[in-house]
XYZ file of C-alpha atoms in Angstrom:
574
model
C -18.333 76.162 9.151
C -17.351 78.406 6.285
C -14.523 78.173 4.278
C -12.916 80.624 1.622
C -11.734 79.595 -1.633
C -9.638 81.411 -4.070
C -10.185 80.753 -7.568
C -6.524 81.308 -8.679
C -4.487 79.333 -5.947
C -6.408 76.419 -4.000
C -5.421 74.811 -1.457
C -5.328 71.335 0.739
C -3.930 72.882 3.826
C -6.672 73.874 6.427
C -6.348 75.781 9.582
C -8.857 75.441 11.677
C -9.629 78.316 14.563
C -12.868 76.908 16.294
C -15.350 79.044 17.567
C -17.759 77.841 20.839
C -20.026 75.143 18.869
C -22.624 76.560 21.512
C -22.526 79.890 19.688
C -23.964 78.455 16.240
C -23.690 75.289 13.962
C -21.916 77.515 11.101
C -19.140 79.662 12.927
C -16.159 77.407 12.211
C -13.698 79.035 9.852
C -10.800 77.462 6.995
C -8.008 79.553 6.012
C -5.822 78.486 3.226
C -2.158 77.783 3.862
C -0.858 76.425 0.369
C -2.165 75.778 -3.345
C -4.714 72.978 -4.055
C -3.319 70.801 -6.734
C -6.742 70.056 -7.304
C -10.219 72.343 -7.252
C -13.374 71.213 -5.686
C -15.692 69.392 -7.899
C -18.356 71.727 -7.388
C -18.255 75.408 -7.689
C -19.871 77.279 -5.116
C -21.399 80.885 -5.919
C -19.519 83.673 -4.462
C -20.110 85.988 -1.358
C -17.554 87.707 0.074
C -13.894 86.861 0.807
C -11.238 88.350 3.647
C -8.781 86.732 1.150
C -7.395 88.551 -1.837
C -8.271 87.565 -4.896
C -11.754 86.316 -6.224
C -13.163 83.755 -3.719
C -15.685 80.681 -3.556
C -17.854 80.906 -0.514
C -18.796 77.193 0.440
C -20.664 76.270 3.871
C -21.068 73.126 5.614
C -22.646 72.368 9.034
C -19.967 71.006 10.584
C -16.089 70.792 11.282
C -14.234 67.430 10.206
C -12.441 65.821 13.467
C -9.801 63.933 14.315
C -10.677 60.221 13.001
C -9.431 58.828 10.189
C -7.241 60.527 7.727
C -6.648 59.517 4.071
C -3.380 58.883 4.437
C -4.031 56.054 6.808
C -6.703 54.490 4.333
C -3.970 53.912 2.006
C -2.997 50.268 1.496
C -1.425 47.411 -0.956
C -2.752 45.220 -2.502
C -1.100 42.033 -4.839
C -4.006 40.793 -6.336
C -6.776 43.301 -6.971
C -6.198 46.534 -8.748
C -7.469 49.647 -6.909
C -8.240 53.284 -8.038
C -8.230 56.181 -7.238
C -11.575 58.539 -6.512
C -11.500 62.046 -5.154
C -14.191 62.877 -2.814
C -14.785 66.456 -1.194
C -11.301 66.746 0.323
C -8.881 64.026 -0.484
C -8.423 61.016 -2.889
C -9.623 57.405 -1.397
C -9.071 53.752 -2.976
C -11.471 51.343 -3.981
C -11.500 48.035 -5.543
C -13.662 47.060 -8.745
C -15.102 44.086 -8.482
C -17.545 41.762 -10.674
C -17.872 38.369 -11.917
C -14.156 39.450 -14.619
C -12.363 40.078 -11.333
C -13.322 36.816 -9.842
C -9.985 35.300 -11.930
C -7.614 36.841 -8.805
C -9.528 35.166 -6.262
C -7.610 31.846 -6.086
C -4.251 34.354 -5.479
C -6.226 35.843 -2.824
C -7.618 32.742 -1.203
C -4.260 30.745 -1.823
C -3.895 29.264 1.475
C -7.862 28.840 2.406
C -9.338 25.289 2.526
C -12.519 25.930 4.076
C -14.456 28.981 5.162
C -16.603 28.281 8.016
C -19.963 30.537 7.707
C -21.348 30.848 11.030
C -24.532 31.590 11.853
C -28.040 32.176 10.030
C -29.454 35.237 10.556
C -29.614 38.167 7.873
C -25.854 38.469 6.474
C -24.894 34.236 6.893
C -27.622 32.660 4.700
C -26.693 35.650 2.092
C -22.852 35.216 2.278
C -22.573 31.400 2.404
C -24.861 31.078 -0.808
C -22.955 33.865 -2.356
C -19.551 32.460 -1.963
C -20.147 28.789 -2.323
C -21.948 29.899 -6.211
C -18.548 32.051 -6.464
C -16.145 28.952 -5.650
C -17.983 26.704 -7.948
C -17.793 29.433 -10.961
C -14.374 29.868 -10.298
C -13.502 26.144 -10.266
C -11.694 26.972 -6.393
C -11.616 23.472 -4.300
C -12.842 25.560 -1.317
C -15.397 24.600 1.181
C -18.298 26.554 2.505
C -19.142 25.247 5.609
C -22.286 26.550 7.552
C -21.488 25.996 11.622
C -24.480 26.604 13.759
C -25.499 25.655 17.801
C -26.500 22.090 17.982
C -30.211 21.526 17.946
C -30.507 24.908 15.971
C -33.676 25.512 14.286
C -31.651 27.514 11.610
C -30.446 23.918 10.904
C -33.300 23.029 8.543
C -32.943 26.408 6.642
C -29.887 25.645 5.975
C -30.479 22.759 4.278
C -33.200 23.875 2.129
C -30.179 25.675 0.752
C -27.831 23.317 -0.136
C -25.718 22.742 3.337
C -25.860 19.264 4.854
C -23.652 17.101 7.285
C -23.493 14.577 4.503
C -21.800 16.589 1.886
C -19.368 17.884 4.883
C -21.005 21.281 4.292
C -23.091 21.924 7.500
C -21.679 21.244 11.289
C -21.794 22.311 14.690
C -20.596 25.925 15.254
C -17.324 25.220 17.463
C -16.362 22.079 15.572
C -16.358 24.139 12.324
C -14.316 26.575 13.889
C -11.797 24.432 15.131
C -11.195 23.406 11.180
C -11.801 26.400 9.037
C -8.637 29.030 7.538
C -11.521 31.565 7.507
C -14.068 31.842 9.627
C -16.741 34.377 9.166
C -18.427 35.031 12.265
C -22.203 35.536 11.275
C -24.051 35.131 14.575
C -25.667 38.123 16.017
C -23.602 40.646 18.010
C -25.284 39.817 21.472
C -24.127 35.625 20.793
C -20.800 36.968 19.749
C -19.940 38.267 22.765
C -21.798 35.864 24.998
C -19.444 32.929 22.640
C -16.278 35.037 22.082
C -13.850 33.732 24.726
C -14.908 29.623 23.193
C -14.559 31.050 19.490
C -11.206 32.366 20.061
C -10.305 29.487 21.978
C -11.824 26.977 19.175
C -9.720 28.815 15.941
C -6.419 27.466 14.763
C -2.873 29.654 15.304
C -2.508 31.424 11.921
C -6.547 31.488 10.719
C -8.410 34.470 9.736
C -11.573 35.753 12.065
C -13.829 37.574 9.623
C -16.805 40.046 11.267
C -19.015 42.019 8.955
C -19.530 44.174 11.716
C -17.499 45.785 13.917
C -19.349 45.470 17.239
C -16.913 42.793 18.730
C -14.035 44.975 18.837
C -16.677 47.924 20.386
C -17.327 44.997 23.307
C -13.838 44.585 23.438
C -12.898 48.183 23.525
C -15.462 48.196 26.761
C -14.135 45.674 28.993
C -10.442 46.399 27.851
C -9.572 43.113 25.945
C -7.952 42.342 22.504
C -8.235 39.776 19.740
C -5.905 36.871 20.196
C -2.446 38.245 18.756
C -1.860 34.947 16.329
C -4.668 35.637 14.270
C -5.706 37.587 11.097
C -8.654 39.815 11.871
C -10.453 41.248 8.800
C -13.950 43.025 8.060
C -15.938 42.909 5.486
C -19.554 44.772 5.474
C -22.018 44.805 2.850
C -23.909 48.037 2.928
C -26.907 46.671 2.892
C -29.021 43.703 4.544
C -28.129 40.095 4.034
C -31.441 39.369 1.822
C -30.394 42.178 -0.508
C -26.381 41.246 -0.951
C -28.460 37.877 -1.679
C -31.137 39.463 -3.978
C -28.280 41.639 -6.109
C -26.077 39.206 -6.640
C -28.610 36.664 -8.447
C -29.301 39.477 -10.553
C -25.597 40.048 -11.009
C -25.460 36.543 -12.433
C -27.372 37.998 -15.887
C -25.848 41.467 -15.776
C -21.974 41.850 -14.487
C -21.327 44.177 -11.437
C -24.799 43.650 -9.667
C -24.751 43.136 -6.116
C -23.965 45.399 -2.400
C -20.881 47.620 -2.315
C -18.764 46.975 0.905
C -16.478 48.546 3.037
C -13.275 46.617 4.630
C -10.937 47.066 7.276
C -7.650 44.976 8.138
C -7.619 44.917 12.211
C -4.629 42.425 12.604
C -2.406 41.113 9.841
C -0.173 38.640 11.136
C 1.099 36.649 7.774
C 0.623 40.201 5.257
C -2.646 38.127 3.696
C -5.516 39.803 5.562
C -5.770 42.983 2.888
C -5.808 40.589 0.244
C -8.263 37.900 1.840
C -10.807 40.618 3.156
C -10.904 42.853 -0.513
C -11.161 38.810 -1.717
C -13.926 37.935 0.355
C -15.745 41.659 -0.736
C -15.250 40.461 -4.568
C -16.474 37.367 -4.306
C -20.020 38.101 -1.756
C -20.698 39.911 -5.096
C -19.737 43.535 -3.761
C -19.065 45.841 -7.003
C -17.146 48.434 -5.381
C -15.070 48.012 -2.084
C -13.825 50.716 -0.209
C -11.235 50.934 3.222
C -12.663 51.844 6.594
C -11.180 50.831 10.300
C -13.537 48.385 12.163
C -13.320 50.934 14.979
C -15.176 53.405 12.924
C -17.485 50.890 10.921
C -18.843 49.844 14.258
C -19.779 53.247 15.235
C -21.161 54.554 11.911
C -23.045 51.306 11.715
C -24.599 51.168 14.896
C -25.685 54.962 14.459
C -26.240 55.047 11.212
C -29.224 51.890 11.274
C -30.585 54.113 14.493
C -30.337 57.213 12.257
C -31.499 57.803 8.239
C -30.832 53.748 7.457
C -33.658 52.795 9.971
C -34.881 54.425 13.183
C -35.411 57.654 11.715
C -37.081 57.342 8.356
C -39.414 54.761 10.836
C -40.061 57.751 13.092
C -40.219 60.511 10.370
C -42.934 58.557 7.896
C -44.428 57.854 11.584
C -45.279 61.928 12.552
C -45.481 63.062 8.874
C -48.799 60.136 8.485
C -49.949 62.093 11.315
C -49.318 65.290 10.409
C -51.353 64.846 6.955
C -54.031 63.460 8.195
C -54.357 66.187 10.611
C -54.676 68.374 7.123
C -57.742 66.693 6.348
C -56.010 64.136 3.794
C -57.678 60.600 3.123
C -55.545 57.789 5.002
C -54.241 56.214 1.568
C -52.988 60.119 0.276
C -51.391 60.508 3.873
C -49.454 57.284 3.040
C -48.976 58.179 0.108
C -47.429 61.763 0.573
C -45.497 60.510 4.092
C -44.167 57.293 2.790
C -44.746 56.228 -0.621
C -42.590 59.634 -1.414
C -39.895 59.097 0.360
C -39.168 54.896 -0.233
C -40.361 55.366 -3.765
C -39.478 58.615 -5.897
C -37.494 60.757 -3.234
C -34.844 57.521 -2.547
C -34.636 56.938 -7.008
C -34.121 60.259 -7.686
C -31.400 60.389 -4.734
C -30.038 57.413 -5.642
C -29.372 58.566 -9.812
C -29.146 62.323 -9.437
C -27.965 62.472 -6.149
C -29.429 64.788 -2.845
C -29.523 68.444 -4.104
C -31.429 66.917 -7.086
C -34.449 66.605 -5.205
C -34.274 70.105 -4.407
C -33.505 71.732 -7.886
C -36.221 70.180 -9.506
C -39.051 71.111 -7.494
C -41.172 73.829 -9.000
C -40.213 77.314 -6.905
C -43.096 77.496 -4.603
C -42.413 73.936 -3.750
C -38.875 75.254 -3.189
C -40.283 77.219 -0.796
C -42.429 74.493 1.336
C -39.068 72.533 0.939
C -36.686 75.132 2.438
C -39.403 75.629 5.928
C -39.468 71.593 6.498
C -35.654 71.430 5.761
C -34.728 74.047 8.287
C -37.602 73.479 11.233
C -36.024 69.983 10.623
C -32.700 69.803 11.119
C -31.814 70.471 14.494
C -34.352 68.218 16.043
C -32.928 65.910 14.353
C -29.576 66.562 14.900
C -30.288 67.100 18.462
C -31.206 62.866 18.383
C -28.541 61.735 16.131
C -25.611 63.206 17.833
C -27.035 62.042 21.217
C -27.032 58.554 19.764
C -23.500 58.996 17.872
C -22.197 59.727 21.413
C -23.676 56.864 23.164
C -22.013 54.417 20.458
C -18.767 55.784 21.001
C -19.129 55.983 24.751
C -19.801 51.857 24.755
C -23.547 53.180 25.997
C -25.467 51.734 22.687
C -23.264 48.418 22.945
C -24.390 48.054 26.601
C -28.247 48.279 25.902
C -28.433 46.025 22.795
C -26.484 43.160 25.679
C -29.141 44.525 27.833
C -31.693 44.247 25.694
C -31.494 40.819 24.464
C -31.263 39.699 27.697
C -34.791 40.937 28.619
C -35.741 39.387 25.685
C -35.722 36.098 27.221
C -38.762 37.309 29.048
C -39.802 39.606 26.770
C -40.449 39.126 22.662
C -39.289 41.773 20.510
C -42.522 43.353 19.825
C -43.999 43.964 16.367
C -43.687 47.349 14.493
C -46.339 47.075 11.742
C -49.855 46.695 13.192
C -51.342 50.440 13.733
C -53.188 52.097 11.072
C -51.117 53.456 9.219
C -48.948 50.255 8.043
C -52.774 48.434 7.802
C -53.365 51.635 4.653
C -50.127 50.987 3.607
C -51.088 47.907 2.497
C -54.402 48.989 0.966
C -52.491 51.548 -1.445
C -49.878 48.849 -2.570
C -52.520 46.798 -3.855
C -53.312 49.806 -5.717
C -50.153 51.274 -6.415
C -49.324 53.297 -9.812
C -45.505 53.937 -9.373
C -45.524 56.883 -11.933
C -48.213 58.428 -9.633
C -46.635 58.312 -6.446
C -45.632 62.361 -6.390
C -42.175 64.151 -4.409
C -43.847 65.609 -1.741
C -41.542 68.556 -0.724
C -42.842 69.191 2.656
C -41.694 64.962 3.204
C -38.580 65.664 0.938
C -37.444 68.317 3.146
C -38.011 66.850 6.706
C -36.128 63.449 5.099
C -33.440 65.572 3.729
C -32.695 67.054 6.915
C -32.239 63.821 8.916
C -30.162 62.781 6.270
C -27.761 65.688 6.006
C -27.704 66.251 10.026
C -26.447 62.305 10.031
C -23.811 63.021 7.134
C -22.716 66.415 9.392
C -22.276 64.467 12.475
C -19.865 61.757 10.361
C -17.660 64.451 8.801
C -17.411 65.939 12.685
C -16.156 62.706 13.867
C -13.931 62.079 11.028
C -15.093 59.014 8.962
C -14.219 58.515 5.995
C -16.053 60.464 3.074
C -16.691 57.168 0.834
C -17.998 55.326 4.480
C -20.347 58.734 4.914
C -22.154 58.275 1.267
C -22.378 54.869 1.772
C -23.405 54.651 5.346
C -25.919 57.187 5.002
C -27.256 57.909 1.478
C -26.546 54.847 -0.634
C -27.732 51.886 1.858
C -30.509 54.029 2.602
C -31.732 54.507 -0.779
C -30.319 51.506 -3.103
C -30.642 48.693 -0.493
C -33.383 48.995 2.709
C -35.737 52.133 1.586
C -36.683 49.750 -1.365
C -38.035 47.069 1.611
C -39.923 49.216 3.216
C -41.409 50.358 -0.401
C -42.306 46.554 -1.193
C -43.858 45.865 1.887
C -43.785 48.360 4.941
C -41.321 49.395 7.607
C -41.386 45.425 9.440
C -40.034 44.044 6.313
C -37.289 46.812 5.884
C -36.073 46.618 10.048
C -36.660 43.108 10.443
C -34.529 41.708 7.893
C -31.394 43.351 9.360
C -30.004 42.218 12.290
C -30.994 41.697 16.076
C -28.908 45.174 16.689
C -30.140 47.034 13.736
C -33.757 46.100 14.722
C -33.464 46.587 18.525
C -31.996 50.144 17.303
C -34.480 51.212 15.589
C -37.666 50.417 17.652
C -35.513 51.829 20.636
C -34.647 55.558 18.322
C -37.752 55.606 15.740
C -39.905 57.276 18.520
C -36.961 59.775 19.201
C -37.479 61.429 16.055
C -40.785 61.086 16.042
C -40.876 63.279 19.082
C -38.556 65.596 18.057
C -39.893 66.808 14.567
C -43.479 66.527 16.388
C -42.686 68.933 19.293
C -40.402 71.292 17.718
C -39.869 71.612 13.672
C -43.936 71.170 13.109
C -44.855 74.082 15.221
C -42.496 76.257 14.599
C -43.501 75.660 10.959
C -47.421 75.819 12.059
C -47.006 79.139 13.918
C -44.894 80.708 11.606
C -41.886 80.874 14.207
C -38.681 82.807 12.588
C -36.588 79.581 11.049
C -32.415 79.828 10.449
C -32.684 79.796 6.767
C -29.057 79.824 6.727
C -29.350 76.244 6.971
C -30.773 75.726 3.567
C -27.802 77.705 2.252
C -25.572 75.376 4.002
C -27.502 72.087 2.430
C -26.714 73.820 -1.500
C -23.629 74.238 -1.077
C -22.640 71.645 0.962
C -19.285 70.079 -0.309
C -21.109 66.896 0.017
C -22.721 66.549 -3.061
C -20.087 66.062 -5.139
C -18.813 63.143 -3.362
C -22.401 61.904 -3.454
C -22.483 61.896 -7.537
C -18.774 60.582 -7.833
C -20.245 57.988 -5.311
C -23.360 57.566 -7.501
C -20.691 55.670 -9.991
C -19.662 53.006 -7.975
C -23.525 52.358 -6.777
C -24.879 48.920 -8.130
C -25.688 48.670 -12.036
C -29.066 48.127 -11.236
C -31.803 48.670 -8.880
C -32.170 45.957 -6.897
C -35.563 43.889 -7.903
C -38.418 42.918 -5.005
C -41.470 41.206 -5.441
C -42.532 41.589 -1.634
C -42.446 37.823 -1.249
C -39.971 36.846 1.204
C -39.063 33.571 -1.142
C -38.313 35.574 -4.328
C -36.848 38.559 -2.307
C -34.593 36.045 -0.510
C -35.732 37.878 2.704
C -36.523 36.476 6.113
C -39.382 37.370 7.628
C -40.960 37.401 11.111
C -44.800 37.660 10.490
């Protein structure tokens, strides 16, 4: 779309006459109906203007949609204090956290006895550890009970950590149900559903269901059911894997403000607790930064967003890029180097301080130039896969095959992702690795860039939430699972998230692999005419603004891997 801005009377009013989308990704036009009360954050350079007066031209890909509007993120809160951020086209509210905020927590857990944790797969181990070392700092008499299937192997993991029958912290799953004010339902998405109608029948009138992921209500939406109406039902989701909310916030114990940001959203509210209980339960996981979402729209950027830039297709793009070098009659450990190393290594830092454009502006100019071909061969290929894949979340499609999926699975193992060639050198040049060696590689830069931006594009068309797009595509990406893949390869990276996130990406990595491989490489190999418009659109995209404002609120430090699952607090499936 394009949009016109006048320098001397802005405006927050947007008309929007739509073009056929058919015609061309950037034919969507803004007019301006009344005066901003605030200017963008980032001035654009001029073009032209059917507007009087002197104008900003500014280009994006894509048209925002109906979804959710700021005025509907608003909400109260009686225990936290939350600010105020503006971000592209609106102010949004988030919540500080930090070990200084955990003095409001006993306000916001008043009436919890017990939080049952249940399950032990990649966000329970994380979050039960995380709040039982909160309640103890905080002197709250709370319990943190772990509730898992009887006979569970997890059961023995969970006592290496501290959970036991005898200290009344460990039980079977419905029994810990039945007791807890809060239960946090931590059990992969496919044994949600198969145990939702016992879990709902198992919790008290008046308790609080917490999800950290929306896919429940997506299930629900499906088969036209609702939560129980005598319940709370809250979200909380850490933007990032459970081993890294686990990872962060032991370092957050030596520096204040370490540990995952998190996004919440208040489904039910039955008693006027849930806001305060779910931005609670944020603060005291050890997110830094909380920010509102609806659980309708975390489900569907979460889904496609660990299919798309998170997961499946940096998988897929380091995949054909390998290829691609070596094809150029590079060694094996420079291909791995200049298609991976890159992109989890300097490409994802200098994203995650300086934010996107960054990468671009300080490449030499001829590197500019290699940058700007990848960029736009890229981008609709892999646009073309994302908003396929957006669609099939929001259709109930995606839901349906992970069901179907782990079904089959009975039968059939998940199979491995790490054992060709290429991971095998990847291995070889981390023995060997010299971080300040390890080179942006603009060709990689600008093929990564595009998937990223086409994913952001496809987020502001369906209207999410601006602080949910940065999050759900740039800073998870490259603060919380690009650094996995950098300590140890793509397995450890996929296979620490959950049984959706990895079925999602082996089932999508190969989609983008395709893609760029069939269509942006050759058109880039025979010298095909390429929409350079495109590249205009990435430099001025209004984007980047909310990225650095974003960039504020991201963790105060990197988070710190060793690439051993014990001191990364990572499970592993070798």
């Amino acid at each position: 779309m394009s949009a016109f801005i006048t320098s001397g009377s802005f405006s927050s009013q947007l008309l929007y006459r739509p073009e056929p989308f058919s015609k061309t990704l950037n034919c969507s036009k803004f007019v301006f109906r009344r005066p901003l009360t605030k200017p963008p954050l980032v001035t654009f350079p001029g073009r032209n203007s059917k507007e009087a007066g002197r104008c900003f031209f500014m280009t994006t890909t894509v048209p925002r949609k109906e979804g959710v509007t700021k005025e509907n993120l608003e909400f109260d809160t009686k225990c936290f204090q939350k600010e105020r951020v503006w971000l592209v086209d609106g102010y949004e509210y988030i919540v500080r956290g930090g070990r200084d905020v955990f003095k409001a927590l006993p306000k916001a857990f008043q009436k919890v006895k017990q939080v049952g944790v249940i399950g032990w797969g990649s966000q329970g181990p994380a979050q039960a550890q995380n709040l039982r070392d909160t309640f103890e700092s905080c002197g709250l008499p709370i319990t943190v009970k772990v509730g898992l299937r009887s006979g569970s192997r997890s059961m023995q993991e969970a006592r290496k950590a501290g959970f036991s029958e005898e200290k009344g912290t460990l039980g079977e799953m419905l029994d810990v149900i039945a007791e807890s004010d809060l239960v946090l339902l931590l059990i992969s998405d496919a044994a949600t559903v198969e145990n939702y109608e016992a879990i709902m029948k198992a919790m008290k009138p008046g308790a609080t269901l917490g999800l950290s992921h929306g896919f429940l209500l997506g299930y629900l939406d499906s088969i036209g059911k609702k939560f129980r109406s005598d319940i709370n039902v809250i979200l909380v989701a850490p933007k990032g894997m459970g081993p890294s909310v686990r990872r962060l916030y032991i370092q957050g114990k030596q520096l204040n403000g370490a540990g995952i940001n998190s996004s919440f959203a208040v489904e039910q509210d039955v008693d006027g607790r849930a806001t305060d209980l779910a931005i609670g339960w944020a603060i005291a996981i050890g997110s830094p930064f909380t920010f509102q979402t609806t659980m309708r729209n975390e489900y569907r950027s979460d889904i496609f967003g660990e299919r798309g830039i998170l997961l499946g297709a940096v998988h897929g793009i380091v995949e054909c890029l390998f290829r691609r070098y070596l094809w150029e009659n590079v060694s094996e450990k420079q291909a791995f180097v200049n298609a991976c190393e890159s992109i989890t290594g300097p490409i994802s830092k200098k994203i995650s301080k300086k934010g996107i454009r960054a990468v671009y502006d300080e490449l030499h100019e001829d590197e500019k130039q290699v940058f700007a071909r990848a960029y736009c061969a890229s981008y609709l290929p892999a646009y073309d896969i994302l908003i396929e894949c957006y669609e099939d979340v929001e259709s109930g499609n995606e839901i349906k095959s992970v069901l179907q999926a782990c079904k089959r699975h009975q039968k059939i193992p998940m199979g491995k992702i790490d054992t060709t060639r290429m991971w095998q050198v990847g291995k070889q040049v981390r023995e060997t690795r010299d971080e300040a060696k390890i080179p942006i590689v603009p060709f990689s830069a600008g093929v990564y860039i595009a998937a990223m931006m086409a994913q952001i594009d496809i987020l502001m068309e369906k209207g999410h939430p601006v602080s949910e797009i940065v999050n759900e595509s740039v800073i998870e990406s490259v603060d919380s699972l690009n650094p996995y893949m950098h300590a140890r390869g793509v397995s450890y990276m996929v296979d620490n998230c959950s049984t959706t996130a990895r079925l999602g990406a082996r089932k999508w990595a190969p989609r983008f692999d395709y893609n760029i491989s069939q269509q942006a490489f050759p058109a880039i190999d025979n010298k095909e005419p390429l929409d350079m418009s495109k590249l205009d659109a990435f430099l001025s995209h209004p984007i980047h603004s909310a990225v650095l404002e974003c960039a504020k609120l991201r963790p105060s430090v990197d988070i710190s891997l060793s690439g051993t699952t014990s001191e990364d607090f990572a499970r592993y499936w070798l």
